[in-house]
PDB file of C-alpha atoms in Angstrom:
ATOM      1  CA  UNK A   1     -81.036 -63.098   8.519  1.00 43.00           C
ATOM      2  CA  UNK A   2     -81.405 -60.905   5.550  1.00 44.00           C
ATOM      3  CA  UNK A   3     -84.761 -60.133   4.193  1.00 46.00           C
ATOM      4  CA  UNK A   4     -86.215 -62.057   1.373  1.00 43.00           C
ATOM      5  CA  UNK A   5     -85.756 -59.201  -1.086  1.00 47.00           C
ATOM      6  CA  UNK A   6     -82.131 -58.253  -0.028  1.00 47.00           C
ATOM      7  CA  UNK A   7     -79.267 -59.021  -2.379  1.00 47.00           C
ATOM      8  CA  UNK A   8     -76.644 -61.444  -1.087  1.00 47.00           C
ATOM      9  CA  UNK A   9     -73.424 -59.861   0.220  1.00 48.00           C
ATOM     10  CA  UNK A  10     -70.431 -60.680  -1.977  1.00 46.00           C
ATOM     11  CA  UNK A  11     -67.809 -62.872  -0.444  1.00 47.00           C
ATOM     12  CA  UNK A  12     -64.151 -61.667   0.124  1.00 45.00           C
ATOM     13  CA  UNK A  13     -62.154 -62.230  -2.996  1.00 44.00           C
ATOM     14  CA  UNK A  14     -65.209 -62.727  -5.164  1.00 45.00           C
ATOM     15  CA  UNK A  15     -65.178 -61.167  -8.641  1.00 44.00           C
ATOM     16  CA  UNK A  16     -67.883 -60.050 -10.971  1.00 45.00           C
ATOM     17  CA  UNK A  17     -68.760 -61.559 -14.274  1.00 41.00           C
ATOM     18  CA  UNK A  18     -66.005 -59.582 -16.041  1.00 42.00           C
ATOM     19  CA  UNK A  19     -63.296 -60.773 -13.645  1.00 43.00           C
ATOM     20  CA  UNK A  20     -62.937 -57.460 -11.733  1.00 45.00           C
ATOM     21  CA  UNK A  21     -62.857 -57.333  -7.991  1.00 47.00           C
ATOM     22  CA  UNK A  22     -65.672 -55.463  -6.278  1.00 50.00           C
ATOM     23  CA  UNK A  23     -64.881 -52.020  -4.856  1.00 48.00           C
ATOM     24  CA  UNK A  24     -64.039 -51.739  -1.155  1.00 48.00           C
ATOM     25  CA  UNK A  25     -66.585 -50.781   1.371  1.00 51.00           C
ATOM     26  CA  UNK A  26     -67.508 -47.106   1.426  1.00 47.00           C
ATOM     27  CA  UNK A  27     -66.667 -46.592  -2.250  1.00 44.00           C
ATOM     28  CA  UNK A  28     -69.529 -46.446  -4.674  1.00 46.00           C
ATOM     29  CA  UNK A  29     -69.682 -48.917  -7.453  1.00 46.00           C
ATOM     30  CA  UNK A  30     -69.490 -47.576 -10.973  1.00 44.00           C
ATOM     31  CA  UNK A  31     -72.580 -47.209 -13.013  1.00 45.00           C
ATOM     32  CA  UNK A  32     -73.281 -49.569 -15.844  1.00 44.00           C
ATOM     33  CA  UNK A  33     -71.703 -47.093 -18.286  1.00 43.00           C
ATOM     34  CA  UNK A  34     -68.387 -47.062 -16.328  1.00 44.00           C
ATOM     35  CA  UNK A  35     -68.776 -43.679 -14.521  1.00 41.00           C
ATOM     36  CA  UNK A  36     -68.870 -43.058 -10.800  1.00 39.00           C
ATOM     37  CA  UNK A  37     -71.641 -41.175  -9.105  1.00 44.00           C
ATOM     38  CA  UNK A  38     -71.228 -37.375  -9.129  1.00 41.00           C
ATOM     39  CA  UNK A  39     -71.556 -37.237  -5.366  1.00 39.00           C
ATOM     40  CA  UNK A  40     -68.314 -39.177  -4.851  1.00 45.00           C
ATOM     41  CA  UNK A  41     -66.379 -37.055  -7.361  1.00 38.00           C
ATOM     42  CA  UNK A  42     -67.390 -33.827  -5.630  1.00 38.00           C
ATOM     43  CA  UNK A  43     -66.403 -35.300  -2.293  1.00 43.00           C
ATOM     44  CA  UNK A  44     -62.922 -36.204  -3.540  1.00 45.00           C
ATOM     45  CA  UNK A  45     -62.409 -32.680  -4.917  1.00 45.00           C
ATOM     46  CA  UNK A  46     -63.374 -31.143  -1.584  1.00 47.00           C
ATOM     47  CA  UNK A  47     -60.931 -33.423   0.218  1.00 50.00           C
ATOM     48  CA  UNK A  48     -58.116 -32.399  -2.179  1.00 42.00           C
ATOM     49  CA  UNK A  49     -58.824 -28.728  -1.628  1.00 46.00           C
ATOM     50  CA  UNK A  50     -58.705 -29.224   2.069  1.00 48.00           C
ATOM     51  CA  UNK A  51     -55.323 -30.976   1.881  1.00 44.00           C
ATOM     52  CA  UNK A  52     -53.824 -28.095  -0.165  1.00 40.00           C
ATOM     53  CA  UNK A  53     -55.264 -25.542   2.207  1.00 41.00           C
ATOM     54  CA  UNK A  54     -53.614 -27.281   5.144  1.00 46.00           C
ATOM     55  CA  UNK A  55     -50.078 -26.850   3.567  1.00 44.00           C
ATOM     56  CA  UNK A  56     -48.105 -23.826   4.890  1.00 49.00           C
ATOM     57  CA  UNK A  57     -48.026 -20.826   2.535  1.00 48.00           C
ATOM     58  CA  UNK A  58     -44.472 -19.640   3.403  1.00 48.00           C
ATOM     59  CA  UNK A  59     -42.511 -22.269   1.380  1.00 46.00           C
ATOM     60  CA  UNK A  60     -44.635 -21.570  -1.683  1.00 44.00           C
ATOM     61  CA  UNK A  61     -44.021 -17.834  -1.283  1.00 49.00           C
ATOM     62  CA  UNK A  62     -40.259 -18.397  -1.081  1.00 45.00           C
ATOM     63  CA  UNK A  63     -40.321 -20.504  -4.232  1.00 39.00           C
ATOM     64  CA  UNK A  64     -42.152 -17.770  -6.119  1.00 40.00           C
ATOM     65  CA  UNK A  65     -39.716 -15.084  -4.919  1.00 48.00           C
ATOM     66  CA  UNK A  66     -36.669 -17.141  -5.861  1.00 45.00           C
ATOM     67  CA  UNK A  67     -38.077 -17.873  -9.295  1.00 44.00           C
ATOM     68  CA  UNK A  68     -38.862 -14.223  -9.967  1.00 45.00           C
ATOM     69  CA  UNK A  69     -35.641 -12.725  -8.630  1.00 44.00           C
ATOM     70  CA  UNK A  70     -33.146 -15.275  -9.872  1.00 40.00           C
ATOM     71  CA  UNK A  71     -32.408 -16.737  -6.466  1.00 43.00           C
ATOM     72  CA  UNK A  72     -28.870 -16.682  -5.144  1.00 47.00           C
ATOM     73  CA  UNK A  73     -27.337 -16.693  -8.671  1.00 70.00           C
ATOM     74  CA  UNK A  74     -27.568 -12.922  -9.076  1.00 90.00           C
ATOM     75  CA  UNK A  75     -24.576 -10.899  -7.750  1.00 92.00           C
ATOM     76  CA  UNK A  76     -25.069  -8.249  -5.113  1.00 89.00           C
ATOM     77  CA  UNK A  77     -25.929  -4.880  -6.586  1.00 87.00           C
ATOM     78  CA  UNK A  78     -27.206  -6.391  -9.824  1.00 94.00           C
ATOM     79  CA  UNK A  79     -30.629  -7.193 -11.171  1.00 94.00           C
ATOM     80  CA  UNK A  80     -31.090 -10.440 -13.098  1.00 95.00           C
ATOM     81  CA  UNK A  81     -33.961 -10.980 -15.506  1.00 93.00           C
ATOM     82  CA  UNK A  82     -34.060 -14.731 -15.982  1.00 87.00           C
ATOM     83  CA  UNK A  83     -36.624 -14.801 -18.759  1.00 91.00           C
ATOM     84  CA  UNK A  84     -34.650 -12.493 -21.064  1.00 93.00           C
ATOM     85  CA  UNK A  85     -31.258 -13.551 -19.561  1.00 95.00           C
ATOM     86  CA  UNK A  86     -30.261  -9.923 -18.983  1.00 96.00           C
ATOM     87  CA  UNK A  87     -28.095  -8.847 -16.028  1.00 96.00           C
ATOM     88  CA  UNK A  88     -28.022  -5.147 -15.101  1.00 96.00           C
ATOM     89  CA  UNK A  89     -25.264  -3.886 -12.784  1.00 96.00           C
ATOM     90  CA  UNK A  90     -25.437  -0.230 -13.819  1.00 95.00           C
ATOM     91  CA  UNK A  91     -24.445   2.393 -11.204  1.00 93.00           C
ATOM     92  CA  UNK A  92     -23.318  -0.326  -8.816  1.00 90.00           C
ATOM     93  CA  UNK A  93     -20.005   1.337  -7.846  1.00 92.00           C
ATOM     94  CA  UNK A  94     -18.217  -1.828  -8.947  1.00 94.00           C
ATOM     95  CA  UNK A  95     -14.427  -1.814  -9.263  1.00 93.00           C
ATOM     96  CA  UNK A  96     -14.175  -5.202 -10.960  1.00 92.00           C
ATOM     97  CA  UNK A  97     -16.358  -7.703 -12.754  1.00 92.00           C
ATOM     98  CA  UNK A  98     -18.624  -9.250 -10.070  1.00 92.00           C
ATOM     99  CA  UNK A  99     -18.580 -12.966  -9.357  1.00 90.00           C
ATOM    100  CA  UNK A 100     -21.608 -15.209  -9.607  1.00 90.00           C
ATOM    101  CA  UNK A 101     -23.088 -13.898 -12.846  1.00 93.00           C
ATOM    102  CA  UNK A 102     -25.430 -16.563 -14.301  1.00 93.00           C
ATOM    103  CA  UNK A 103     -23.618 -18.558 -16.949  1.00 92.00           C
ATOM    104  CA  UNK A 104     -26.485 -18.356 -19.430  1.00 93.00           C
ATOM    105  CA  UNK A 105     -26.451 -14.528 -19.462  1.00 95.00           C
ATOM    106  CA  UNK A 106     -26.802 -13.077 -22.949  1.00 95.00           C
ATOM    107  CA  UNK A 107     -26.759  -9.323 -22.172  1.00 96.00           C
ATOM    108  CA  UNK A 108     -24.553  -7.864 -19.425  1.00 96.00           C
ATOM    109  CA  UNK A 109     -24.737  -4.185 -18.382  1.00 97.00           C
ATOM    110  CA  UNK A 110     -21.689  -3.028 -16.394  1.00 96.00           C
ATOM    111  CA  UNK A 111     -21.768   0.614 -17.470  1.00 96.00           C
ATOM    112  CA  UNK A 112     -21.416   3.615 -15.140  1.00 95.00           C
ATOM    113  CA  UNK A 113     -19.153   1.875 -12.604  1.00 96.00           C
ATOM    114  CA  UNK A 114     -15.516   2.215 -11.467  1.00 95.00           C
ATOM    115  CA  UNK A 115     -13.988  -0.777 -13.247  1.00 95.00           C
ATOM    116  CA  UNK A 116     -10.321  -0.129 -14.127  1.00 94.00           C
ATOM    117  CA  UNK A 117      -9.377  -3.179 -16.158  1.00 91.00           C
ATOM    118  CA  UNK A 118     -10.291  -6.590 -17.533  1.00 89.00           C
ATOM    119  CA  UNK A 119      -7.835  -9.292 -16.368  1.00 87.00           C
ATOM    120  CA  UNK A 120      -7.370 -12.723 -17.924  1.00 84.00           C
ATOM    121  CA  UNK A 121     -10.309 -15.103 -17.797  1.00 81.00           C
ATOM    122  CA  UNK A 122     -12.775 -12.520 -16.503  1.00 83.00           C
ATOM    123  CA  UNK A 123     -15.565 -13.554 -18.866  1.00 87.00           C
ATOM    124  CA  UNK A 124     -14.491 -17.124 -19.524  1.00 84.00           C
ATOM    125  CA  UNK A 125     -17.595 -18.721 -18.000  1.00 88.00           C
ATOM    126  CA  UNK A 126     -20.110 -16.528 -19.861  1.00 91.00           C
ATOM    127  CA  UNK A 127     -20.092 -18.556 -23.057  1.00 90.00           C
ATOM    128  CA  UNK A 128     -23.546 -17.411 -24.183  1.00 93.00           C
ATOM    129  CA  UNK A 129     -22.850 -13.701 -23.779  1.00 95.00           C
ATOM    130  CA  UNK A 130     -23.746 -11.660 -26.859  1.00 94.00           C
ATOM    131  CA  UNK A 131     -23.777  -8.025 -25.673  1.00 95.00           C
ATOM    132  CA  UNK A 132     -21.391  -6.429 -23.178  1.00 95.00           C
ATOM    133  CA  UNK A 133     -21.764  -2.822 -22.028  1.00 96.00           C
ATOM    134  CA  UNK A 134     -18.683  -1.343 -20.281  1.00 96.00           C
ATOM    135  CA  UNK A 135     -19.145   2.353 -21.046  1.00 96.00           C
ATOM    136  CA  UNK A 136     -18.512   5.150 -18.520  1.00 96.00           C
ATOM    137  CA  UNK A 137     -15.931   3.253 -16.481  1.00 97.00           C
ATOM    138  CA  UNK A 138     -12.235   3.830 -15.679  1.00 96.00           C
ATOM    139  CA  UNK A 139     -10.819   1.063 -17.871  1.00 95.00           C
ATOM    140  CA  UNK A 140      -7.181   1.731 -18.803  1.00 92.00           C
ATOM    141  CA  UNK A 141      -6.067  -1.668 -20.033  1.00 87.00           C
ATOM    142  CA  UNK A 142      -7.578  -4.898 -21.285  1.00 86.00           C
ATOM    143  CA  UNK A 143      -5.676  -8.147 -20.898  1.00 83.00           C
ATOM    144  CA  UNK A 144      -5.013 -10.051 -24.136  1.00 74.00           C
ATOM    145  CA  UNK A 145      -6.860 -13.115 -22.771  1.00 79.00           C
ATOM    146  CA  UNK A 146      -9.782 -11.238 -21.183  1.00 83.00           C
ATOM    147  CA  UNK A 147     -12.313 -12.394 -23.768  1.00 80.00           C
ATOM    148  CA  UNK A 148     -10.792 -15.729 -24.807  1.00 74.00           C
ATOM    149  CA  UNK A 149     -13.148 -17.788 -26.944  1.00 75.00           C
ATOM    150  CA  UNK A 150     -15.938 -15.304 -26.216  1.00 81.00           C
ATOM    151  CA  UNK A 151     -14.517 -12.838 -28.738  1.00 74.00           C
ATOM    152  CA  UNK A 152     -15.882 -14.749 -31.710  1.00 78.00           C
ATOM    153  CA  UNK A 153     -19.428 -14.872 -30.214  1.00 87.00           C
ATOM    154  CA  UNK A 154     -19.864 -11.294 -29.020  1.00 90.00           C
ATOM    155  CA  UNK A 155     -22.151  -9.173 -31.169  1.00 91.00           C
ATOM    156  CA  UNK A 156     -21.769  -5.832 -29.351  1.00 92.00           C
ATOM    157  CA  UNK A 157     -18.943  -4.491 -27.191  1.00 91.00           C
ATOM    158  CA  UNK A 158     -19.345  -0.996 -25.736  1.00 93.00           C
ATOM    159  CA  UNK A 159     -16.058   0.494 -24.464  1.00 92.00           C
ATOM    160  CA  UNK A 160     -16.952   4.151 -24.881  1.00 93.00           C
ATOM    161  CA  UNK A 161     -16.002   6.858 -22.380  1.00 94.00           C
ATOM    162  CA  UNK A 162     -13.144   5.049 -20.659  1.00 96.00           C
ATOM    163  CA  UNK A 163      -9.398   5.712 -20.345  1.00 95.00           C
ATOM    164  CA  UNK A 164      -8.118   3.435 -23.076  1.00 93.00           C
ATOM    165  CA  UNK A 165      -5.026   4.488 -25.017  1.00 91.00           C
ATOM    166  CA  UNK A 166      -4.381   1.076 -26.551  1.00 85.00           C
ATOM    167  CA  UNK A 167      -6.550  -1.995 -26.927  1.00 79.00           C
ATOM    168  CA  UNK A 168      -3.890  -4.705 -26.828  1.00 71.00           C
ATOM    169  CA  UNK A 169      -1.882  -6.580 -29.454  1.00 69.00           C
ATOM    170  CA  UNK A 170      -3.440  -6.836 -32.897  1.00 64.00           C
ATOM    171  CA  UNK A 171      -2.987 -10.614 -32.899  1.00 60.00           C
ATOM    172  CA  UNK A 172      -5.159 -10.969 -29.789  1.00 61.00           C
ATOM    173  CA  UNK A 173      -7.815  -8.370 -30.589  1.00 67.00           C
ATOM    174  CA  UNK A 174      -8.276  -9.769 -34.092  1.00 64.00           C
ATOM    175  CA  UNK A 175     -10.462 -12.549 -32.611  1.00 72.00           C
ATOM    176  CA  UNK A 176     -13.165  -9.988 -31.779  1.00 78.00           C
ATOM    177  CA  UNK A 177     -16.024  -9.974 -34.278  1.00 80.00           C
ATOM    178  CA  UNK A 178     -18.401  -7.714 -32.379  1.00 85.00           C
ATOM    179  CA  UNK A 179     -19.655  -4.279 -33.272  1.00 86.00           C
ATOM    180  CA  UNK A 180     -17.631  -1.940 -31.065  1.00 87.00           C
ATOM    181  CA  UNK A 181     -18.132   1.504 -29.577  1.00 89.00           C
ATOM    182  CA  UNK A 182     -14.777   3.180 -28.966  1.00 89.00           C
ATOM    183  CA  UNK A 183     -15.518   6.903 -28.734  1.00 90.00           C
ATOM    184  CA  UNK A 184     -14.630   9.002 -25.707  1.00 92.00           C
ATOM    185  CA  UNK A 185     -11.213   7.396 -25.038  1.00 94.00           C
ATOM    186  CA  UNK A 186      -7.794   9.154 -24.981  1.00 94.00           C
ATOM    187  CA  UNK A 187      -6.360   7.145 -27.879  1.00 93.00           C
ATOM    188  CA  UNK A 188      -2.647   7.361 -28.712  1.00 91.00           C
ATOM    189  CA  UNK A 189      -2.369   7.333 -32.494  1.00 90.00           C
ATOM    190  CA  UNK A 190       0.560   5.222 -33.565  1.00 88.00           C
ATOM    191  CA  UNK A 191       1.551   2.074 -35.397  1.00 87.00           C
ATOM    192  CA  UNK A 192       0.051  -0.305 -32.823  1.00 85.00           C
ATOM    193  CA  UNK A 193      -3.360   1.400 -33.007  1.00 87.00           C
ATOM    194  CA  UNK A 194      -3.214   1.360 -36.811  1.00 87.00           C
ATOM    195  CA  UNK A 195      -2.472  -2.387 -36.862  1.00 85.00           C
ATOM    196  CA  UNK A 196      -5.264  -2.995 -34.364  1.00 82.00           C
ATOM    197  CA  UNK A 197      -7.918  -1.075 -36.280  1.00 82.00           C
ATOM    198  CA  UNK A 198      -6.885  -2.775 -39.508  1.00 81.00           C
ATOM    199  CA  UNK A 199      -7.264  -6.204 -37.871  1.00 78.00           C
ATOM    200  CA  UNK A 200     -10.705  -5.506 -36.379  1.00 78.00           C
ATOM    201  CA  UNK A 201     -13.864  -5.657 -38.523  1.00 73.00           C
ATOM    202  CA  UNK A 202     -14.951  -2.164 -37.533  1.00 76.00           C
ATOM    203  CA  UNK A 203     -17.635  -0.084 -39.186  1.00 74.00           C
ATOM    204  CA  UNK A 204     -16.930   3.309 -40.719  1.00 74.00           C
ATOM    205  CA  UNK A 205     -18.793   5.189 -37.975  1.00 78.00           C
ATOM    206  CA  UNK A 206     -16.762   3.374 -35.331  1.00 80.00           C
ATOM    207  CA  UNK A 207     -13.483   4.398 -36.967  1.00 81.00           C
ATOM    208  CA  UNK A 208     -14.616   8.009 -37.096  1.00 82.00           C
ATOM    209  CA  UNK A 209     -15.198   7.946 -33.338  1.00 84.00           C
ATOM    210  CA  UNK A 210     -11.508   7.176 -32.643  1.00 90.00           C
ATOM    211  CA  UNK A 211      -9.951  10.628 -32.108  1.00 92.00           C
ATOM    212  CA  UNK A 212      -6.247  11.125 -31.413  1.00 93.00           C
ATOM    213  CA  UNK A 213      -5.531  12.498 -27.947  1.00 93.00           C
ATOM    214  CA  UNK A 214      -1.768  12.050 -28.393  1.00 92.00           C
ATOM    215  CA  UNK A 215       0.469  11.276 -31.363  1.00 89.00           C
ATOM    216  CA  UNK A 216       4.038  11.493 -32.602  1.00 81.00           C
ATOM    217  CA  UNK A 217       3.260  14.892 -34.159  1.00 86.00           C
ATOM    218  CA  UNK A 218       1.226  17.645 -32.586  1.00 88.00           C
ATOM    219  CA  UNK A 219      -0.734  18.332 -35.777  1.00 90.00           C
ATOM    220  CA  UNK A 220      -2.352  14.898 -35.488  1.00 91.00           C
ATOM    221  CA  UNK A 221      -3.838  15.586 -32.037  1.00 92.00           C
ATOM    222  CA  UNK A 222      -7.597  16.148 -32.062  1.00 91.00           C
ATOM    223  CA  UNK A 223      -8.151  14.619 -35.499  1.00 91.00           C
ATOM    224  CA  UNK A 224     -10.069  11.418 -36.231  1.00 91.00           C
ATOM    225  CA  UNK A 225      -7.675   8.557 -36.789  1.00 89.00           C
ATOM    226  CA  UNK A 226      -9.580   7.354 -39.852  1.00 87.00           C
ATOM    227  CA  UNK A 227      -9.195  10.780 -41.516  1.00 89.00           C
ATOM    228  CA  UNK A 228      -5.430  10.670 -41.001  1.00 90.00           C
ATOM    229  CA  UNK A 229      -5.249   7.201 -42.523  1.00 87.00           C
ATOM    230  CA  UNK A 230      -7.347   8.273 -45.498  1.00 88.00           C
ATOM    231  CA  UNK A 231      -4.905  11.100 -46.233  1.00 88.00           C
ATOM    232  CA  UNK A 232      -2.177   8.510 -46.803  1.00 85.00           C
ATOM    233  CA  UNK A 233      -0.375   8.767 -43.472  1.00 87.00           C
ATOM    234  CA  UNK A 234       1.225   5.472 -42.535  1.00 86.00           C
ATOM    235  CA  UNK A 235       2.153   5.514 -38.850  1.00 85.00           C
ATOM    236  CA  UNK A 236       3.988   2.205 -39.148  1.00 84.00           C
ATOM    237  CA  UNK A 237       6.246   3.447 -41.965  1.00 79.00           C
ATOM    238  CA  UNK A 238       7.034   6.608 -40.004  1.00 58.00           C
ATOM    239  CA  UNK A 239       7.953   4.492 -37.008  1.00 51.00           C
ATOM    240  CA  UNK A 240      10.097   2.247 -39.230  1.00 50.00           C
ATOM    241  CA  UNK A 241      11.974   5.208 -40.663  1.00 52.00           C
ATOM    242  CA  UNK A 242      12.575   6.572 -37.186  1.00 55.00           C
ATOM    243  CA  UNK A 243      13.927   3.188 -36.102  1.00 61.00           C
ATOM    244  CA  UNK A 244      16.226   3.010 -39.128  1.00 57.00           C
ATOM    245  CA  UNK A 245      17.618   6.483 -38.480  1.00 59.00           C
ATOM    246  CA  UNK A 246      18.237   5.618 -34.832  1.00 68.00           C
ATOM    247  CA  UNK A 247      20.095   2.453 -35.847  1.00 73.00           C
ATOM    248  CA  UNK A 248      22.254   4.367 -38.350  1.00 69.00           C
ATOM    249  CA  UNK A 249      23.147   6.986 -35.747  1.00 75.00           C
ATOM    250  CA  UNK A 250      24.061   4.267 -33.264  1.00 81.00           C
ATOM    251  CA  UNK A 251      26.243   2.448 -35.792  1.00 81.00           C
ATOM    252  CA  UNK A 252      27.983   5.695 -36.736  1.00 78.00           C
ATOM    253  CA  UNK A 253      28.759   6.398 -33.077  1.00 87.00           C
ATOM    254  CA  UNK A 254      30.236   2.929 -32.582  1.00 86.00           C
ATOM    255  CA  UNK A 255      32.296   3.257 -35.757  1.00 83.00           C
ATOM    256  CA  UNK A 256      33.629   6.636 -34.599  1.00 86.00           C
ATOM    257  CA  UNK A 257      34.637   5.180 -31.240  1.00 89.00           C
ATOM    258  CA  UNK A 258      36.422   2.307 -32.967  1.00 87.00           C
ATOM    259  CA  UNK A 259      38.370   4.632 -35.304  1.00 88.00           C
ATOM    260  CA  UNK A 260      39.351   6.867 -32.382  1.00 87.00           C
ATOM    261  CA  UNK A 261      40.687   3.875 -30.440  1.00 87.00           C
ATOM    262  CA  UNK A 262      42.762   2.661 -33.417  1.00 87.00           C
ATOM    263  CA  UNK A 263      44.264   6.120 -33.942  1.00 86.00           C
ATOM    264  CA  UNK A 264      45.104   6.394 -30.245  1.00 86.00           C
ATOM    265  CA  UNK A 265      46.737   2.955 -30.246  1.00 85.00           C
ATOM    266  CA  UNK A 266      48.929   3.772 -33.290  1.00 86.00           C
ATOM    267  CA  UNK A 267      50.039   7.140 -31.891  1.00 84.00           C
ATOM    268  CA  UNK A 268      50.936   5.556 -28.560  1.00 84.00           C
ATOM    269  CA  UNK A 269      53.119   2.913 -30.262  1.00 85.00           C
ATOM    270  CA  UNK A 270      54.881   5.569 -32.320  1.00 84.00           C
ATOM    271  CA  UNK A 271      55.674   7.596 -29.206  1.00 82.00           C
ATOM    272  CA  UNK A 272      57.095   4.551 -27.428  1.00 83.00           C
ATOM    273  CA  UNK A 273      59.212   3.724 -30.481  1.00 85.00           C
ATOM    274  CA  UNK A 274      60.661   7.247 -30.610  1.00 82.00           C
ATOM    275  CA  UNK A 275      61.526   7.158 -26.916  1.00 82.00           C
ATOM    276  CA  UNK A 276      63.318   3.853 -27.433  1.00 79.00           C
ATOM    277  CA  UNK A 277      65.362   5.269 -30.336  1.00 80.00           C
ATOM    278  CA  UNK A 278      66.329   8.325 -28.308  1.00 79.00           C
ATOM    279  CA  UNK A 279      67.462   6.072 -25.510  1.00 76.00           C
ATOM    280  CA  UNK A 280      69.611   4.091 -27.866  1.00 74.00           C
ATOM    281  CA  UNK A 281      71.201   7.281 -29.250  1.00 76.00           C
ATOM    282  CA  UNK A 282      72.052   8.473 -25.750  1.00 76.00           C
ATOM    283  CA  UNK A 283      74.188   5.435 -25.036  1.00 72.00           C
ATOM    284  CA  UNK A 284      78.062   5.850 -25.329  1.00 71.00           C
ATOM    285  CA  UNK A 285      79.449   4.974 -28.759  1.00 66.00           C
ATOM    286  CA  UNK A 286      81.950   2.140 -28.964  1.00 63.00           C
ATOM    287  CA  UNK A 287      83.134  -0.075 -31.685  1.00 62.00           C
ATOM    288  CA  UNK A 288      80.608  -2.741 -31.976  1.00 60.00           C
ATOM    289  CA  UNK A 289      81.596  -6.279 -32.404  1.00 67.00           C
ATOM    290  CA  UNK A 290      80.309  -8.276 -35.340  1.00 72.00           C
ATOM    291  CA  UNK A 291      77.781  -9.945 -33.050  1.00 73.00           C
ATOM    292  CA  UNK A 292      76.498  -6.589 -31.821  1.00 70.00           C
ATOM    293  CA  UNK A 293      76.214  -5.300 -35.351  1.00 70.00           C
ATOM    294  CA  UNK A 294      74.029  -8.245 -36.203  1.00 74.00           C
ATOM    295  CA  UNK A 295      71.890  -7.598 -33.125  1.00 76.00           C
ATOM    296  CA  UNK A 296      71.483  -3.934 -34.079  1.00 75.00           C
ATOM    297  CA  UNK A 297      70.448  -4.899 -37.555  1.00 76.00           C
ATOM    298  CA  UNK A 298      67.895  -7.272 -36.119  1.00 78.00           C
ATOM    299  CA  UNK A 299      66.582  -4.555 -33.821  1.00 77.00           C
ATOM    300  CA  UNK A 300      66.317  -2.129 -36.712  1.00 76.00           C
ATOM    301  CA  UNK A 301      64.442  -4.739 -38.687  1.00 75.00           C
ATOM    302  CA  UNK A 302      62.143  -5.265 -35.734  1.00 77.00           C
ATOM    303  CA  UNK A 303      61.530  -1.531 -35.347  1.00 73.00           C
ATOM    304  CA  UNK A 304      60.862  -1.104 -39.006  1.00 75.00           C
ATOM    305  CA  UNK A 305      58.395  -3.972 -38.830  1.00 76.00           C
ATOM    306  CA  UNK A 306      56.622  -2.386 -35.873  1.00 76.00           C
ATOM    307  CA  UNK A 307      56.437   0.985 -37.641  1.00 71.00           C
TER     308      UNK A 307
END
């Protein structure tokens, strides 16, 4: 029996005056102000620390490494900085654009590699790309659909020190709105390059970097293309005049052949007509009948018509 001064033990399911159920056994009751004793709070914190300490450290280490290094999304030979969304593949001995570049990349460094060209759809997935560095490669040609819709979003395109002679049709390259670096390429100065540079929104310093490595005339080689254009040289008009002269020469040749064939045909018919007359003269002469005279007259009329 409980002592006289002991408080009665609450029954199961009993509630206090406020309608709340009493706490289970082993858990301290809150103080009148609504706070638990400090001893119980410290005990719960120690238990939580112990539970974290019991977890293995290897999975947490792997998570940290994957978060810092970009995980499996970064191509081999490249370094991906996820916070700044920069991918560096410089000096990677790459011969083509690597696969698996993160789609949210904003700056892509592919300089100092062995890339020879940009085929269609190479950068189609990189819709947030703003700067593309392709300098010091072996690029000789760029497909018309290499950039696609990306051309209107690019802010910087570095194609310096490659092997470019042309940059593609003016209709396709006109979608590019980026600041471009084009120096150090063996450009062929002609009408197609003039149309391309007129279609692109290039800066004056960029135009000065385009130097002619080959051209229709030897005096143009080694000169900046912009300087030649400023002197009034129109490569497209020169090409048009050359085309017109070639067409005139071709037409003259065909006309000469036609005249020669007509002359040959007329001379051949005259020779055959003379041989026929000589044959008729060699025949024995006899008194022709009225019917024969009419036939001879008809033949003479026919011959005269042929002549």
